[in-house]
């Protein structure tokens, strides 16, 4: 076997996180982050990583805007820049907003392709766990079960998670994800629209109930998720 590998870094340039807020009606200073990342590897269109993530959370925001009622907390849609080369957009966000971690109710990123959501995991204060159980109960008709208490939140949530932000995973079926991940085959024909619909439904439930919960999820430097 002969491998001809020619990876290289190009010139530096500036890219930007894209952020949109749906302002909360009662606690606008408190934020629920829903996110994905805009960049992808050069050799493919980057549909699964992370075009569908962008589609899922943007559609979630769009459907929230279509409701007559606004969420009580602010829902912040973030499309991160420069994830693939080291979470640069996410680190920049944490640098700018890290001292406001307490006002971040919870955050999550969709960054594992287009497979169906099968489980919700959460890293929140113990007093908020019953809320996670309620969210899981609402997700049950979608085929989603309650998982563990050690969510990562997704790659771009890690810098804020390290500062104590509560995070949730809507864990997706990744059976075929790594057949296409970071290859030229990461293309639109890998996406089943019904699975995307199921993702959006799950994200809507999670986002709405987190934004409207009377319970603060416990984000802060002393978050102890037990
Ligand atoms: Zn990704």
Short mmCIF file of N, CA, C and O in Angstrom, two decimals, residues 22-139:
data_model
loop_
_atom_site.label_atom_id
_atom_site.label_comp_id
_atom_site.label_asym_id
_atom_site.label_seq_id
_atom_site.Cartn_x
_atom_site.Cartn_y
_atom_site.Cartn_z
N UNK A 22 -33.13 35.19 20.51
CA UNK A 22 -34.59 35.36 20.65
C UNK A 22 -34.79 35.80 22.09
O UNK A 22 -34.61 35.02 23.03
N UNK A 23 -35.11 37.06 22.25
CA UNK A 23 -35.08 37.67 23.57
C UNK A 23 -36.18 37.09 24.48
O UNK A 23 -37.34 37.01 24.10
N UNK A 24 -35.77 36.72 25.69
CA UNK A 24 -36.70 36.12 26.64
C UNK A 24 -37.72 37.14 27.14
O UNK A 24 -37.42 38.32 27.28
N UNK A 25 -38.93 36.65 27.44
CA UNK A 25 -40.01 37.56 27.84
C UNK A 25 -39.96 37.88 29.33
O UNK A 25 -40.46 38.92 29.77
N UNK A 26 -39.36 37.00 30.15
CA UNK A 26 -39.35 37.24 31.60
C UNK A 26 -37.96 37.36 32.19
O UNK A 26 -37.73 38.13 33.10
N UNK A 27 -37.04 36.56 31.68
CA UNK A 27 -35.66 36.61 32.17
C UNK A 27 -34.72 36.75 30.98
O UNK A 27 -33.96 35.82 30.67
N UNK A 28 -34.75 37.89 30.32
CA UNK A 28 -33.96 38.04 29.09
C UNK A 28 -32.46 37.94 29.33
O UNK A 28 -31.71 37.62 28.41
N UNK A 29 -32.03 38.18 30.58
CA UNK A 29 -30.58 38.12 30.87
C UNK A 29 -30.09 36.68 30.97
O UNK A 29 -28.89 36.42 30.90
N UNK A 30 -31.02 35.73 31.13
CA UNK A 30 -30.62 34.33 31.22
C UNK A 30 -30.74 33.66 29.84
O UNK A 30 -31.68 33.93 29.09
N UNK A 31 -29.78 32.79 29.54
CA UNK A 31 -29.58 32.35 28.16
C UNK A 31 -29.58 30.83 28.03
O UNK A 31 -28.95 30.13 28.84
N UNK A 32 -30.28 30.33 27.03
CA UNK A 32 -30.18 28.93 26.61
C UNK A 32 -29.46 28.92 25.26
O UNK A 32 -29.94 29.50 24.29
N UNK A 33 -28.30 28.28 25.21
CA UNK A 33 -27.53 28.22 23.95
C UNK A 33 -27.92 26.99 23.14
O UNK A 33 -27.90 25.86 23.66
N UNK A 34 -28.29 27.22 21.88
CA UNK A 34 -28.41 26.11 20.93
C UNK A 34 -27.41 26.41 19.81
O UNK A 34 -27.33 27.54 19.33
N UNK A 35 -26.63 25.40 19.40
CA UNK A 35 -25.49 25.74 18.55
C UNK A 35 -25.07 24.61 17.61
O UNK A 35 -25.50 23.46 17.75
N UNK A 36 -24.21 25.00 16.68
CA UNK A 36 -23.57 24.10 15.73
C UNK A 36 -22.33 24.85 15.23
O UNK A 36 -22.07 25.96 15.68
N UNK A 37 -21.57 24.24 14.31
CA UNK A 37 -20.41 25.01 13.79
C UNK A 37 -20.44 25.13 12.28
O UNK A 37 -20.90 24.23 11.56
N UNK A 38 -19.92 26.27 11.81
CA UNK A 38 -20.04 26.63 10.39
C UNK A 38 -18.93 26.07 9.52
O UNK A 38 -19.12 25.84 8.33
N UNK A 39 -17.77 25.85 10.08
CA UNK A 39 -16.63 25.42 9.25
C UNK A 39 -16.66 23.91 9.03
O UNK A 39 -17.32 23.17 9.77
N UNK A 40 -15.95 23.46 8.01
CA UNK A 40 -15.85 22.02 7.73
C UNK A 40 -14.50 21.74 7.08
O UNK A 40 -13.77 22.66 6.72
N UNK A 41 -14.20 20.46 6.94
CA UNK A 41 -12.96 20.10 6.25
C UNK A 41 -13.09 20.44 4.76
O UNK A 41 -14.16 20.30 4.17
N UNK A 42 -11.97 20.84 4.16
CA UNK A 42 -12.00 21.38 2.81
C UNK A 42 -12.44 20.37 1.76
O UNK A 42 -13.01 20.73 0.73
N UNK A 43 -12.18 19.07 1.99
CA UNK A 43 -12.35 18.12 0.89
C UNK A 43 -13.80 17.70 0.64
O UNK A 43 -14.08 17.02 -0.32
N UNK A 44 -14.72 18.11 1.51
CA UNK A 44 -16.12 17.73 1.31
C UNK A 44 -17.02 18.93 1.53
O UNK A 44 -16.59 19.94 2.06
N UNK A 45 -18.31 18.80 1.16
CA UNK A 45 -19.25 19.88 1.47
C UNK A 45 -19.51 19.99 2.98
O UNK A 45 -20.08 20.99 3.42
N UNK A 46 -19.14 18.98 3.75
CA UNK A 46 -19.35 19.07 5.20
C UNK A 46 -20.81 19.06 5.59
O UNK A 46 -21.24 19.83 6.44
N UNK A 47 -21.57 18.17 4.98
CA UNK A 47 -23.01 18.12 5.26
C UNK A 47 -23.28 17.57 6.66
O UNK A 47 -23.98 18.19 7.47
N UNK A 48 -22.72 16.40 6.96
CA UNK A 48 -22.94 15.80 8.28
C UNK A 48 -22.15 16.54 9.36
O UNK A 48 -22.57 16.60 10.51
N UNK A 49 -21.02 17.08 8.99
CA UNK A 49 -20.14 17.78 9.93
C UNK A 49 -19.77 19.15 9.37
O UNK A 49 -18.77 19.28 8.69
N UNK A 50 -20.58 20.17 9.61
CA UNK A 50 -21.70 20.12 10.52
C UNK A 50 -22.90 20.86 9.93
O UNK A 50 -23.67 21.50 10.64
N UNK A 51 -23.07 20.70 8.59
CA UNK A 51 -24.18 21.39 7.93
C UNK A 51 -25.53 21.04 8.52
O UNK A 51 -26.38 21.90 8.75
N UNK A 52 -25.74 19.76 8.82
CA UNK A 52 -27.04 19.37 9.37
C UNK A 52 -27.23 19.92 10.79
O UNK A 52 -28.35 20.24 11.19
N UNK A 53 -26.13 20.03 11.52
CA UNK A 53 -26.23 20.64 12.85
C UNK A 53 -26.73 22.08 12.73
O UNK A 53 -27.61 22.51 13.48
N UNK A 54 -26.15 22.82 11.79
CA UNK A 54 -26.60 24.19 11.53
C UNK A 54 -28.08 24.20 11.16
O UNK A 54 -28.87 25.02 11.66
N UNK A 55 -28.48 23.25 10.31
CA UNK A 55 -29.89 23.18 9.88
C UNK A 55 -30.81 22.88 11.06
O UNK A 55 -31.86 23.51 11.22
N UNK A 56 -30.41 21.95 11.90
CA UNK A 56 -31.27 21.52 13.02
C UNK A 56 -31.50 22.67 14.00
O UNK A 56 -32.64 22.97 14.38
N UNK A 57 -30.43 23.33 14.41
CA UNK A 57 -30.63 24.37 15.44
C UNK A 57 -31.22 25.65 14.84
O UNK A 57 -31.96 26.37 15.52
N UNK A 58 -30.93 25.92 13.57
CA UNK A 58 -31.52 27.11 12.93
C UNK A 58 -33.02 26.90 12.72
O UNK A 58 -33.83 27.81 12.95
N UNK A 59 -33.40 25.68 12.32
CA UNK A 59 -34.83 25.37 12.17
C UNK A 59 -35.53 25.43 13.53
O UNK A 59 -36.68 25.88 13.62
N UNK A 60 -34.85 24.98 14.55
CA UNK A 60 -35.41 25.07 15.91
C UNK A 60 -35.72 26.53 16.26
O UNK A 60 -36.81 26.85 16.73
N UNK A 61 -34.76 27.41 16.00
CA UNK A 61 -34.97 28.84 16.28
C UNK A 61 -36.11 29.41 15.43
O UNK A 61 -36.95 30.17 15.92
N UNK A 62 -36.15 28.99 14.18
CA UNK A 62 -37.19 29.48 13.27
C UNK A 62 -38.58 29.08 13.77
O UNK A 62 -39.52 29.88 13.74
N UNK A 63 -38.69 27.85 14.25
CA UNK A 63 -40.01 27.40 14.74
C UNK A 63 -40.38 28.08 16.05
O UNK A 63 -41.56 28.32 16.31
N UNK A 64 -39.38 28.40 16.87
CA UNK A 64 -39.68 29.17 18.09
C UNK A 64 -40.23 30.55 17.72
O UNK A 64 -41.17 31.04 18.34
N UNK A 65 -39.65 31.14 16.70
CA UNK A 65 -40.10 32.48 16.27
C UNK A 65 -41.52 32.44 15.70
O UNK A 65 -42.22 33.45 15.71
N UNK A 66 -41.92 31.28 15.22
CA UNK A 66 -43.26 31.17 14.63
C UNK A 66 -44.36 31.06 15.69
O UNK A 66 -45.54 31.17 15.38
N UNK A 67 -43.95 30.83 16.96
CA UNK A 67 -44.95 30.72 18.02
C UNK A 67 -45.47 32.10 18.41
O UNK A 67 -44.77 33.10 18.27
N UNK A 68 -46.68 32.15 18.95
CA UNK A 68 -47.23 33.42 19.42
C UNK A 68 -46.52 33.88 20.69
O UNK A 68 -46.43 35.07 20.97
N UNK A 69 -46.05 32.91 21.45
CA UNK A 69 -45.44 33.19 22.74
C UNK A 69 -43.93 33.20 22.60
O UNK A 69 -43.37 32.39 21.84
N UNK A 70 -43.25 34.09 23.35
CA UNK A 70 -41.79 34.07 23.40
C UNK A 70 -41.34 33.20 24.57
O UNK A 70 -42.02 33.14 25.59
N UNK A 71 -40.19 32.54 24.46
CA UNK A 71 -39.65 31.81 25.61
C UNK A 71 -39.34 32.79 26.75
O UNK A 71 -39.06 33.96 26.50
N UNK A 72 -39.38 32.29 27.99
CA UNK A 72 -39.15 33.19 29.15
C UNK A 72 -37.69 33.62 29.24
O UNK A 72 -37.40 34.76 29.59
N UNK A 73 -36.80 32.69 28.96
CA UNK A 73 -35.38 33.07 28.89
C UNK A 73 -35.00 33.32 27.43
O UNK A 73 -35.69 32.86 26.51
N UNK A 74 -33.87 34.00 27.24
CA UNK A 74 -33.36 34.24 25.90
C UNK A 74 -32.83 32.94 25.30
O UNK A 74 -32.09 32.21 25.96
N UNK A 75 -33.22 32.64 24.08
CA UNK A 75 -32.63 31.52 23.35
C UNK A 75 -31.59 32.10 22.40
O UNK A 75 -31.90 32.95 21.57
N UNK A 76 -30.35 31.66 22.58
CA UNK A 76 -29.24 32.19 21.78
C UNK A 76 -28.76 31.12 20.80
O UNK A 76 -28.23 30.08 21.19
N UNK A 77 -28.98 31.39 19.51
CA UNK A 77 -28.48 30.52 18.45
C UNK A 77 -27.05 30.95 18.13
O UNK A 77 -26.81 32.11 17.79
N UNK A 78 -26.12 30.01 18.27
CA UNK A 78 -24.72 30.33 17.93
C UNK A 78 -24.23 29.35 16.87
O UNK A 78 -24.29 28.12 17.06
N UNK A 79 -23.76 29.89 15.75
CA UNK A 79 -23.08 29.10 14.73
C UNK A 79 -21.60 29.45 14.84
O UNK A 79 -21.17 30.53 14.46
N UNK A 80 -20.85 28.51 15.42
CA UNK A 80 -19.46 28.79 15.76
C UNK A 80 -18.56 28.75 14.53
O UNK A 80 -18.76 27.95 13.61
N UNK A 81 -17.54 29.58 14.56
CA UNK A 81 -16.49 29.58 13.56
C UNK A 81 -15.33 28.71 14.04
O UNK A 81 -15.14 28.52 15.25
N UNK A 82 -14.58 28.18 13.09
CA UNK A 82 -13.27 27.58 13.37
C UNK A 82 -13.28 26.53 14.48
O UNK A 82 -12.45 26.54 15.37
N UNK A 83 -14.26 25.61 14.39
CA UNK A 83 -14.29 24.50 15.35
C UNK A 83 -13.21 23.48 15.04
O UNK A 83 -12.50 22.99 15.91
N UNK A 84 -13.09 23.17 13.73
CA UNK A 84 -12.27 22.02 13.34
C UNK A 84 -10.79 22.18 13.68
O UNK A 84 -10.10 21.18 13.90
N UNK A 85 -10.30 23.39 13.70
CA UNK A 85 -8.86 23.55 13.97
C UNK A 85 -8.58 23.82 15.44
O UNK A 85 -7.46 24.18 15.80
N UNK A 86 -9.60 23.64 16.29
CA UNK A 86 -9.32 23.73 17.73
C UNK A 86 -10.29 24.58 18.54
O UNK A 86 -9.87 25.23 19.50
N UNK A 87 -11.57 24.55 18.19
CA UNK A 87 -12.61 25.23 18.98
C UNK A 87 -12.32 26.72 19.14
O UNK A 87 -12.56 27.30 20.20
N UNK A 88 -11.78 27.34 18.11
CA UNK A 88 -11.34 28.74 18.26
C UNK A 88 -12.51 29.67 18.51
O UNK A 88 -12.43 30.58 19.34
N UNK A 89 -13.62 29.45 17.81
CA UNK A 89 -14.80 30.29 18.03
C UNK A 89 -15.38 30.09 19.42
O UNK A 89 -15.80 31.04 20.09
N UNK A 90 -15.39 28.85 19.86
CA UNK A 90 -15.94 28.54 21.19
C UNK A 90 -15.06 29.14 22.29
O UNK A 90 -15.55 29.65 23.29
N UNK A 91 -13.75 29.08 22.08
CA UNK A 91 -12.85 29.68 23.08
C UNK A 91 -13.03 31.18 23.12
O UNK A 91 -12.99 31.80 24.20
N UNK A 92 -13.23 31.79 21.96
CA UNK A 92 -13.45 33.25 21.92
C UNK A 92 -14.74 33.61 22.65
O UNK A 92 -14.79 34.61 23.39
N UNK A 93 -15.78 32.79 22.47
CA UNK A 93 -17.05 33.05 23.17
C UNK A 93 -16.84 32.98 24.68
O UNK A 93 -17.30 33.83 25.44
N UNK A 94 -16.14 31.94 25.13
CA UNK A 94 -15.92 31.76 26.57
C UNK A 94 -15.07 32.90 27.14
O UNK A 94 -15.28 33.33 28.28
N UNK A 95 -14.12 33.39 26.36
CA UNK A 95 -13.30 34.51 26.81
C UNK A 95 -14.18 35.74 27.04
O UNK A 95 -14.02 36.47 27.99
N UNK A 96 -15.13 35.93 26.14
CA UNK A 96 -15.96 37.13 26.20
C UNK A 96 -17.11 36.99 27.21
O UNK A 96 -17.52 37.98 27.81
N UNK A 97 -17.63 35.80 27.40
CA UNK A 97 -18.86 35.63 28.20
C UNK A 97 -18.66 34.74 29.42
O UNK A 97 -19.61 34.48 30.16
N UNK A 98 -17.44 34.28 29.64
CA UNK A 98 -17.19 33.34 30.74
C UNK A 98 -17.55 33.91 32.11
O UNK A 98 -18.01 33.18 32.99
N UNK A 99 -17.36 35.23 32.31
CA UNK A 99 -17.68 35.79 33.63
C UNK A 99 -19.19 35.90 33.84
O UNK A 99 -19.65 36.26 34.92
N UNK A 100 -19.96 35.59 32.83
CA UNK A 100 -21.42 35.60 32.92
C UNK A 100 -21.99 34.18 32.88
O UNK A 100 -23.14 33.96 32.51
N UNK A 101 -21.18 33.22 33.29
CA UNK A 101 -21.60 31.82 33.15
C UNK A 101 -22.88 31.53 33.93
O UNK A 101 -23.71 30.72 33.51
N UNK A 102 -23.06 32.20 35.08
CA UNK A 102 -24.26 31.94 35.90
C UNK A 102 -25.55 32.22 35.14
O UNK A 102 -26.59 31.63 35.42
N UNK A 103 -25.49 33.17 34.22
CA UNK A 103 -26.69 33.52 33.46
C UNK A 103 -26.90 32.63 32.24
O UNK A 103 -27.81 32.87 31.45
N UNK A 104 -26.04 31.64 32.08
CA UNK A 104 -26.24 30.67 31.00
C UNK A 104 -26.96 29.46 31.59
O UNK A 104 -26.36 28.61 32.24
N UNK A 105 -28.24 29.41 31.39
CA UNK A 105 -29.08 28.33 31.94
C UNK A 105 -28.53 26.97 31.53
O UNK A 105 -28.35 26.08 32.34
N UNK A 106 -28.23 26.83 30.25
CA UNK A 106 -27.75 25.54 29.73
C UNK A 106 -27.30 25.77 28.28
O UNK A 106 -27.73 26.73 27.62
N UNK A 107 -26.42 24.90 27.80
CA UNK A 107 -25.99 24.99 26.41
C UNK A 107 -25.89 23.61 25.79
O UNK A 107 -25.70 22.60 26.49
N UNK A 108 -26.02 23.57 24.46
CA UNK A 108 -25.86 22.30 23.75
C UNK A 108 -25.46 22.58 22.30
O UNK A 108 -25.78 23.64 21.75
N UNK A 109 -24.76 21.64 21.70
CA UNK A 109 -24.39 21.75 20.29
C UNK A 109 -24.82 20.49 19.55
O UNK A 109 -24.70 19.38 20.07
N UNK A 110 -25.34 20.68 18.34
CA UNK A 110 -25.63 19.57 17.44
C UNK A 110 -24.44 19.39 16.52
O UNK A 110 -24.20 20.20 15.62
N UNK A 111 -23.66 18.33 16.75
CA UNK A 111 -22.44 18.14 15.95
C UNK A 111 -22.10 16.65 15.85
O UNK A 111 -20.97 16.25 16.09
N UNK A 112 -23.09 15.85 15.50
CA UNK A 112 -22.80 14.42 15.34
C UNK A 112 -23.62 13.85 14.19
O UNK A 112 -24.15 12.74 14.26
N UNK A 113 -23.78 14.66 13.13
CA UNK A 113 -24.43 14.14 11.94
C UNK A 113 -25.94 14.22 11.98
O UNK A 113 -26.53 14.99 12.73
N UNK A 114 -26.56 13.36 11.15
CA UNK A 114 -28.00 13.46 10.91
C UNK A 114 -28.78 12.28 11.47
O UNK A 114 -29.95 12.11 11.17
N UNK A 115 -28.14 11.46 12.30
CA UNK A 115 -28.84 10.31 12.88
C UNK A 115 -29.88 10.75 13.91
O UNK A 115 -29.82 11.85 14.45
N UNK A 116 -30.81 9.87 14.19
CA UNK A 116 -31.88 10.20 15.13
C UNK A 116 -31.33 10.36 16.55
O UNK A 116 -30.36 9.73 16.93
N UNK A 117 -32.00 11.23 17.30
CA UNK A 117 -31.68 11.36 18.72
C UNK A 117 -32.26 10.15 19.45
O UNK A 117 -33.41 9.80 19.25
N UNK A 118 -31.43 9.51 20.29
CA UNK A 118 -31.94 8.34 21.03
C UNK A 118 -31.86 8.51 22.53
O UNK A 118 -32.44 7.74 23.29
N UNK A 119 -31.13 9.54 23.00
CA UNK A 119 -30.92 9.67 24.44
C UNK A 119 -30.63 11.10 24.83
O UNK A 119 -29.99 11.83 24.06
N UNK A 120 -31.11 11.52 26.00
CA UNK A 120 -30.75 12.84 26.53
C UNK A 120 -29.87 12.64 27.77
O UNK A 120 -30.24 11.92 28.69
N UNK A 121 -28.69 13.25 27.73
CA UNK A 121 -27.79 13.28 28.87
C UNK A 121 -27.68 14.72 29.35
O UNK A 121 -27.81 15.64 28.55
N UNK A 122 -27.43 14.90 30.63
CA UNK A 122 -27.35 16.26 31.15
C UNK A 122 -26.32 16.37 32.26
O UNK A 122 -26.18 15.46 33.09
N UNK A 123 -25.60 17.48 32.27
CA UNK A 123 -24.71 17.81 33.38
C UNK A 123 -25.25 19.09 33.99
O UNK A 123 -24.95 20.19 33.50
N UNK A 124 -26.09 18.92 35.00
CA UNK A 124 -26.78 20.05 35.64
C UNK A 124 -26.72 19.85 37.15
O UNK A 124 -26.37 18.78 37.63
N UNK A 125 -27.08 20.91 37.88
CA UNK A 125 -27.18 20.78 39.34
C UNK A 125 -28.23 19.74 39.69
O UNK A 125 -29.23 19.59 38.96
N UNK A 126 -28.02 19.05 40.80
CA UNK A 126 -28.94 17.97 41.18
C UNK A 126 -30.38 18.46 41.31
O UNK A 126 -31.32 17.73 41.01
N UNK A 127 -30.57 19.73 41.72
CA UNK A 127 -31.95 20.22 41.88
C UNK A 127 -32.65 20.34 40.53
O UNK A 127 -33.88 20.39 40.46
N UNK A 128 -31.88 20.39 39.44
CA UNK A 128 -32.47 20.52 38.11
C UNK A 128 -32.70 19.16 37.45
O UNK A 128 -33.33 19.09 36.39
N UNK A 129 -32.22 18.11 38.07
CA UNK A 129 -32.37 16.79 37.43
C UNK A 129 -33.83 16.41 37.20
O UNK A 129 -34.17 15.85 36.14
N UNK A 130 -34.75 16.74 38.16
CA UNK A 130 -36.17 16.44 37.88
C UNK A 130 -36.69 17.12 36.61
O UNK A 130 -37.58 16.59 35.94
N UNK A 131 -36.14 18.29 36.30
CA UNK A 131 -36.54 18.97 35.06
C UNK A 131 -36.07 18.16 33.85
O UNK A 131 -36.79 17.99 32.86
N UNK A 132 -34.85 17.64 33.95
CA UNK A 132 -34.32 16.80 32.86
C UNK A 132 -35.20 15.55 32.70
O UNK A 132 -35.50 15.13 31.57
N UNK A 133 -35.65 15.02 33.83
CA UNK A 133 -36.54 13.85 33.75
C UNK A 133 -37.85 14.21 33.06
O UNK A 133 -38.39 13.41 32.28
N UNK A 134 -38.35 15.43 33.35
CA UNK A 134 -39.59 15.87 32.69
C UNK A 134 -39.37 16.05 31.18
O UNK A 134 -40.23 15.66 30.37
N UNK A 135 -38.23 16.63 30.83
CA UNK A 135 -37.92 16.80 29.40
C UNK A 135 -37.84 15.43 28.73
O UNK A 135 -38.38 15.21 27.64
N UNK A 136 -37.17 14.49 29.41
CA UNK A 136 -37.04 13.14 28.86
C UNK A 136 -38.42 12.50 28.66
O UNK A 136 -38.64 11.79 27.67
N UNK A 137 -39.32 12.75 29.59
CA UNK A 137 -40.67 12.17 29.47
C UNK A 137 -41.37 12.73 28.23
O UNK A 137 -42.07 12.00 27.52
N UNK A 138 -41.17 14.03 27.96
CA UNK A 138 -41.78 14.63 26.76
C UNK A 138 -41.13 14.11 25.48
O UNK A 138 -41.74 14.12 24.40
N UNK A 139 -39.87 13.69 25.60
CA UNK A 139 -39.14 13.20 24.42
C UNK A 139 -39.42 11.72 24.13
O UNK A 139 -39.09 11.23 23.04
#
